[in-house]
PDB file of C-alpha atoms in Angstrom:
ATOM      1  CA  MET A   1     109.795  54.610 109.521  1.00  0.00           C
ATOM      2  CA  SER A   2     106.018  54.691 110.889  1.00  0.00           C
ATOM      3  CA  LEU A   3     102.562  52.348 110.874  1.00  0.00           C
ATOM      4  CA  MET A   4      99.466  53.430 110.976  1.00  0.00           C
ATOM      5  CA  ILE A   5      97.604  51.562 113.384  1.00  0.00           C
ATOM      6  CA  ASN A   6      93.194  51.742 113.459  1.00  0.00           C
ATOM      7  CA  GLY A   7      94.609  55.418 112.555  1.00  0.00           C
ATOM      8  CA  THR A   8      97.399  56.037 115.036  1.00  0.00           C
ATOM      9  CA  ALA A   9     101.349  56.245 113.821  1.00  0.00           C
ATOM     10  CA  VAL A  10     102.768  53.994 115.863  1.00  0.00           C
ATOM     11  CA  SER A  11     107.059  53.135 115.048  1.00  0.00           C
ATOM     12  CA  VAL A  12     108.430  50.154 113.705  1.00  0.00           C
ATOM     13  CA  PRO A  13     110.417  48.217 116.152  1.00  0.00           C
ATOM     14  CA  PRO A  14     113.616  48.597 115.809  1.00  0.00           C
ATOM     15  CA  ASP A  15     114.244  44.466 115.266  1.00  0.00           C
ATOM     16  CA  PRO A  16     112.957  44.077 111.759  1.00  0.00           C
ATOM     17  CA  ARG A  17     112.658  40.752 112.412  1.00  0.00           C
ATOM     18  CA  VAL A  18     109.524  41.333 114.377  1.00  0.00           C
ATOM     19  CA  SER A  19     106.080  39.894 112.600  1.00  0.00           C
ATOM     20  CA  LEU A  20     103.210  42.414 112.549  1.00  0.00           C
ATOM     21  CA  LEU A  21     100.812  40.196 114.712  1.00  0.00           C
ATOM     22  CA  ASP A  22     103.707  40.059 117.441  1.00  0.00           C
ATOM     23  CA  LEU A  23     104.229  43.291 117.408  1.00  0.00           C
ATOM     24  CA  LEU A  24      99.924  44.039 117.430  1.00  0.00           C
ATOM     25  CA  ARG A  25      99.716  41.424 120.839  1.00  0.00           C
ATOM     26  CA  GLU A  26     102.551  42.183 122.535  1.00  0.00           C
ATOM     27  CA  THR A  27     103.990  45.301 122.139  1.00  0.00           C
ATOM     28  CA  LEU A  28     100.288  47.632 121.624  1.00  0.00           C
ATOM     29  CA  HIS A  29      98.623  45.146 123.676  1.00  0.00           C
ATOM     30  CA  LEU A  30      95.245  45.134 120.712  1.00  0.00           C
ATOM     31  CA  SER A  31      95.078  41.874 121.601  1.00  0.00           C
ATOM     32  CA  GLY A  32      92.227  41.608 119.238  1.00  0.00           C
ATOM     33  CA  THR A  33      94.106  39.514 116.469  1.00  0.00           C
ATOM     34  CA  LYS A  34      95.210  36.112 117.203  1.00  0.00           C
ATOM     35  CA  LYS A  35      97.986  33.728 117.112  1.00  0.00           C
ATOM     36  CA  GLY A  36      96.329  31.225 116.033  1.00  0.00           C
ATOM     37  CA  CYS A  37      98.801  28.214 113.649  1.00  0.00           C
ATOM     38  CA  ASN A  38     101.202  31.136 113.439  1.00  0.00           C
ATOM     39  CA  GLN A  39     101.931  29.693 110.337  1.00  0.00           C
ATOM     40  CA  GLY A  40      99.275  31.375 108.077  1.00  0.00           C
ATOM     41  CA  ALA A  41      96.884  27.962 107.405  1.00  0.00           C
ATOM     42  CA  CYS A  42      94.027  29.293 110.103  1.00  0.00           C
ATOM     43  CA  GLY A  43      93.541  33.188 108.999  1.00  0.00           C
ATOM     44  CA  ALA A  44      92.421  34.000 113.170  1.00  0.00           C
ATOM     45  CA  CYS A  45      95.799  36.749 112.264  1.00  0.00           C
ATOM     46  CA  THR A  46      93.724  38.255 109.354  1.00  0.00           C
ATOM     47  CA  VAL A  47      94.360  42.730 109.358  1.00  0.00           C
ATOM     48  CA  LEU A  48      93.624  43.860 106.740  1.00  0.00           C
ATOM     49  CA  VAL A  49      96.457  46.553 105.428  1.00  0.00           C
ATOM     50  CA  ASP A  50      95.148  49.661 103.143  1.00  0.00           C
ATOM     51  CA  GLY A  51      92.333  47.610 102.986  1.00  0.00           C
ATOM     52  CA  GLU A  52      93.666  44.111 101.620  1.00  0.00           C
ATOM     53  CA  ARG A  53      93.083  41.063 103.595  1.00  0.00           C
ATOM     54  CA  ILE A  54      96.797  40.193 104.777  1.00  0.00           C
ATOM     55  CA  LEU A  55      98.088  37.470 107.201  1.00  0.00           C
ATOM     56  CA  SER A  56      99.785  39.299 109.604  1.00  0.00           C
ATOM     57  CA  CYS A  57     101.989  35.811 111.486  1.00  0.00           C
ATOM     58  CA  LEU A  58     103.300  35.828 108.546  1.00  0.00           C
ATOM     59  CA  ALA A  59     104.207  39.633 107.924  1.00  0.00           C
ATOM     60  CA  LEU A  60     107.025  41.836 108.826  1.00  0.00           C
ATOM     61  CA  ALA A  61     105.987  45.345 110.987  1.00  0.00           C
ATOM     62  CA  VAL A  62     109.450  46.614 108.406  1.00  0.00           C
ATOM     63  CA  GLN A  63     107.224  45.445 104.850  1.00  0.00           C
ATOM     64  CA  TYR A  64     104.618  47.938 105.894  1.00  0.00           C
ATOM     65  CA  ASP A  65     105.937  50.874 106.662  1.00  0.00           C
ATOM     66  CA  GLY A  66     103.528  54.053 106.033  1.00  0.00           C
ATOM     67  CA  ARG A  67     101.213  51.985 105.333  1.00  0.00           C
ATOM     68  CA  ALA A  68      97.687  51.902 107.364  1.00  0.00           C
ATOM     69  CA  ILE A  69      96.857  48.901 109.144  1.00  0.00           C
ATOM     70  CA  THR A  70      93.712  48.471 110.468  1.00  0.00           C
ATOM     71  CA  THR A  71      93.033  45.364 112.797  1.00  0.00           C
ATOM     72  CA  VAL A  72      89.143  44.550 114.993  1.00  0.00           C
ATOM     73  CA  GLU A  73      89.471  47.218 117.429  1.00  0.00           C
ATOM     74  CA  GLY A  74      90.006  50.325 114.435  1.00  0.00           C
ATOM     75  CA  LEU A  75      86.729  48.937 112.737  1.00  0.00           C
ATOM     76  CA  ALA A  76      83.737  50.698 115.048  1.00  0.00           C
ATOM     77  CA  GLY A  77      82.623  53.751 114.436  1.00  0.00           C
ATOM     78  CA  ALA A  78      81.590  56.522 117.220  1.00  0.00           C
ATOM     79  CA  ASP A  79      78.298  55.562 116.441  1.00  0.00           C
ATOM     80  CA  GLY A  80      78.788  51.562 117.441  1.00  0.00           C
ATOM     81  CA  LEU A  81      79.106  48.472 115.941  1.00  0.00           C
ATOM     82  CA  HIS A  82      80.615  48.475 112.226  1.00  0.00           C
ATOM     83  CA  PRO A  83      77.987  46.593 110.289  1.00  0.00           C
ATOM     84  CA  LEU A  84      79.599  43.423 110.169  1.00  0.00           C
ATOM     85  CA  GLN A  85      80.561  42.922 113.580  1.00  0.00           C
ATOM     86  CA  ALA A  86      76.669  43.690 113.910  1.00  0.00           C
ATOM     87  CA  ALA A  87      75.496  41.411 112.228  1.00  0.00           C
ATOM     88  CA  PHE A  88      78.126  38.526 113.334  1.00  0.00           C
ATOM     89  CA  ILE A  89      75.984  39.056 116.337  1.00  0.00           C
ATOM     90  CA  GLU A  90      72.464  38.810 114.906  1.00  0.00           C
ATOM     91  CA  HIS A  91      73.269  35.649 112.697  1.00  0.00           C
ATOM     92  CA  ASP A  92      75.870  33.760 116.092  1.00  0.00           C
ATOM     93  CA  GLY A  93      78.698  33.466 114.108  1.00  0.00           C
ATOM     94  CA  PHE A  94      80.729  33.425 117.229  1.00  0.00           C
ATOM     95  CA  GLN A  95      80.798  30.658 119.771  1.00  0.00           C
ATOM     96  CA  CYS A  96      84.100  30.456 121.858  1.00  0.00           C
ATOM     97  CA  GLY A  97      85.107  34.044 119.467  1.00  0.00           C
ATOM     98  CA  TYR A  98      88.753  33.317 118.901  1.00  0.00           C
ATOM     99  CA  CYS A  99      88.235  33.889 115.650  1.00  0.00           C
ATOM    100  CA  THR A 100      86.142  35.844 114.223  1.00  0.00           C
ATOM    101  CA  PRO A 101      88.175  38.766 114.580  1.00  0.00           C
ATOM    102  CA  GLY A 102      90.022  36.998 111.831  1.00  0.00           C
ATOM    103  CA  GLN A 103      86.857  36.167 109.669  1.00  0.00           C
ATOM    104  CA  ILE A 104      84.963  39.625 110.499  1.00  0.00           C
ATOM    105  CA  CYS A 105      88.631  41.605 108.903  1.00  0.00           C
ATOM    106  CA  SER A 106      88.725  38.708 106.043  1.00  0.00           C
ATOM    107  CA  ALA A 107      84.989  39.275 104.871  1.00  0.00           C
ATOM    108  CA  ILE A 108      85.744  43.097 104.919  1.00  0.00           C
ATOM    109  CA  GLY A 109      88.696  42.304 102.718  1.00  0.00           C
ATOM    110  CA  MET A 110      86.737  39.963 100.407  1.00  0.00           C
ATOM    111  CA  ALA A 111      84.360  41.996  99.748  1.00  0.00           C
ATOM    112  CA  ALA A 112      86.355  44.766  98.763  1.00  0.00           C
ATOM    113  CA  GLU A 113      88.086  41.763  96.233  1.00  0.00           C
ATOM    114  CA  ALA A 114      84.915  41.085  94.491  1.00  0.00           C
ATOM    115  CA  LYS A 115      84.007  44.883  94.014  1.00  0.00           C
ATOM    116  CA  ARG A 116      86.835  45.256  92.440  1.00  0.00           C
ATOM    117  CA  GLY A 117      86.093  41.654  90.040  1.00  0.00           C
ATOM    118  CA  VAL A 118      88.532  39.014  91.160  1.00  0.00           C
ATOM    119  CA  PRO A 119      86.973  36.584  90.407  1.00  0.00           C
ATOM    120  CA  SER A 120      87.395  32.886  92.666  1.00  0.00           C
ATOM    121  CA  HIS A 121      88.106  29.425  92.225  1.00  0.00           C
ATOM    122  CA  VAL A 122      84.293  29.256  91.858  1.00  0.00           C
ATOM    123  CA  SER A 123      83.156  31.746  90.174  1.00  0.00           C
ATOM    124  CA  ALA A 124      81.187  30.811  86.630  1.00  0.00           C
ATOM    125  CA  ASP A 125      82.722  33.631  84.269  1.00  0.00           C
ATOM    126  CA  LEU A 126      85.445  35.324  85.144  1.00  0.00           C
ATOM    127  CA  THR A 127      84.788  38.348  83.135  1.00  0.00           C
ATOM    128  CA  ALA A 128      81.859  39.254  84.705  1.00  0.00           C
ATOM    129  CA  ASP A 129      80.536  41.025  87.558  1.00  0.00           C
ATOM    130  CA  VAL A 130      81.059  38.920  90.885  1.00  0.00           C
ATOM    131  CA  ALA A 131      77.675  38.175  92.431  1.00  0.00           C
ATOM    132  CA  LEU A 132      78.270  36.848  96.328  1.00  0.00           C
ATOM    133  CA  THR A 133      76.895  33.615  96.848  1.00  0.00           C
ATOM    134  CA  ARG A 134      76.798  31.546  98.789  1.00  0.00           C
ATOM    135  CA  GLU A 135      79.450  28.823  97.202  1.00  0.00           C
ATOM    136  CA  GLU A 136      81.195  32.247  96.450  1.00  0.00           C
ATOM    137  CA  VAL A 137      81.216  33.045  99.897  1.00  0.00           C
ATOM    138  CA  GLN A 138      82.230  30.306 101.638  1.00  0.00           C
ATOM    139  CA  GLU A 139      85.579  29.444  98.942  1.00  0.00           C
ATOM    140  CA  ARG A 140      86.569  33.860  99.821  1.00  0.00           C
ATOM    141  CA  MET A 141      86.639  33.221 103.429  1.00  0.00           C
ATOM    142  CA  SER A 142      87.481  29.093 103.029  1.00  0.00           C
ATOM    143  CA  GLY A 143      90.968  30.782 104.283  1.00  0.00           C
ATOM    144  CA  ASN A 144      89.935  31.404 107.680  1.00  0.00           C
ATOM    145  CA  LEU A 145      89.080  28.468 109.625  1.00  0.00           C
ATOM    146  CA  CYS A 146      86.098  28.457 112.238  1.00  0.00           C
ATOM    147  CA  ARG A 147      87.166  25.296 114.775  1.00  0.00           C
ATOM    148  CA  CYS A 148      83.440  25.225 116.977  1.00  0.00           C
ATOM    149  CA  GLY A 149      80.675  25.255 114.347  1.00  0.00           C
ATOM    150  CA  ALA A 150      80.014  28.318 113.926  1.00  0.00           C
ATOM    151  CA  HIS A 151      80.985  28.669 110.118  1.00  0.00           C
ATOM    152  CA  ASN A 152      76.813  29.126 108.873  1.00  0.00           C
ATOM    153  CA  GLY A 153      76.664  31.756 110.800  1.00  0.00           C
ATOM    154  CA  ILE A 154      79.715  33.490 109.760  1.00  0.00           C
ATOM    155  CA  ILE A 155      78.676  32.713 105.756  1.00  0.00           C
ATOM    156  CA  ASP A 156      75.161  33.882 106.939  1.00  0.00           C
ATOM    157  CA  ALA A 157      76.337  36.913 108.413  1.00  0.00           C
ATOM    158  CA  ILE A 158      78.817  37.837 105.782  1.00  0.00           C
ATOM    159  CA  ASN A 159      75.748  37.239 103.180  1.00  0.00           C
ATOM    160  CA  ALA A 160      73.442  39.821 105.591  1.00  0.00           C
ATOM    161  CA  THR A 161      76.622  42.714 104.993  1.00  0.00           C
ATOM    162  CA  VAL A 162      78.978  42.237 102.264  1.00  0.00           C
ATOM    163  CA  ALA A 163      76.975  40.039  99.748  1.00  0.00           C
ATOM    164  CA  ALA A 164      73.829  42.172 100.076  1.00  0.00           C
ATOM    165  CA  GLU A 165      75.033  45.508  99.790  1.00  0.00           C
ATOM    166  CA  MET A 166      77.554  44.126  96.710  1.00  0.00           C
ATOM    167  CA  ALA A 167      74.234  43.487  95.465  1.00  0.00           C
ATOM    168  CA  ALA A 168      72.682  46.466  95.977  1.00  0.00           C
TER     169      ALA A 168
END
């Protein structure tokens, strides 16, 4: 049994009780994914599994046998930062930076949901294409908390990249 983490095959730990978060941080030393509340309430541990955002603190590593997991470390390419990572810098989407990896992974997953037409609580028309307005992005990112006050920069960075990309 193995997982694909940032494009590299990794063996599933022998203990089936190991969370995906602990595998990433403690075993693989991928410290970008943060342990915030360890209860699924803050979003700091958000990673992508086959392109969908999940809370890695609530996931057992063995559940994802054969699946592709992407952490913030796996987003940048050989040519530089992922566009959303660069936008976080440009729009001051971080202060302490603790929530930033989870915010970025969540925003990428959120954009994929919107492209698939998944509505949110504030979507006016459940049958229409999703328009990622500021209000729509705020609602969709509400599961990722920022305690130091970079919320406006985070939303601006997402709107400048992900939402703008969908509008094009």
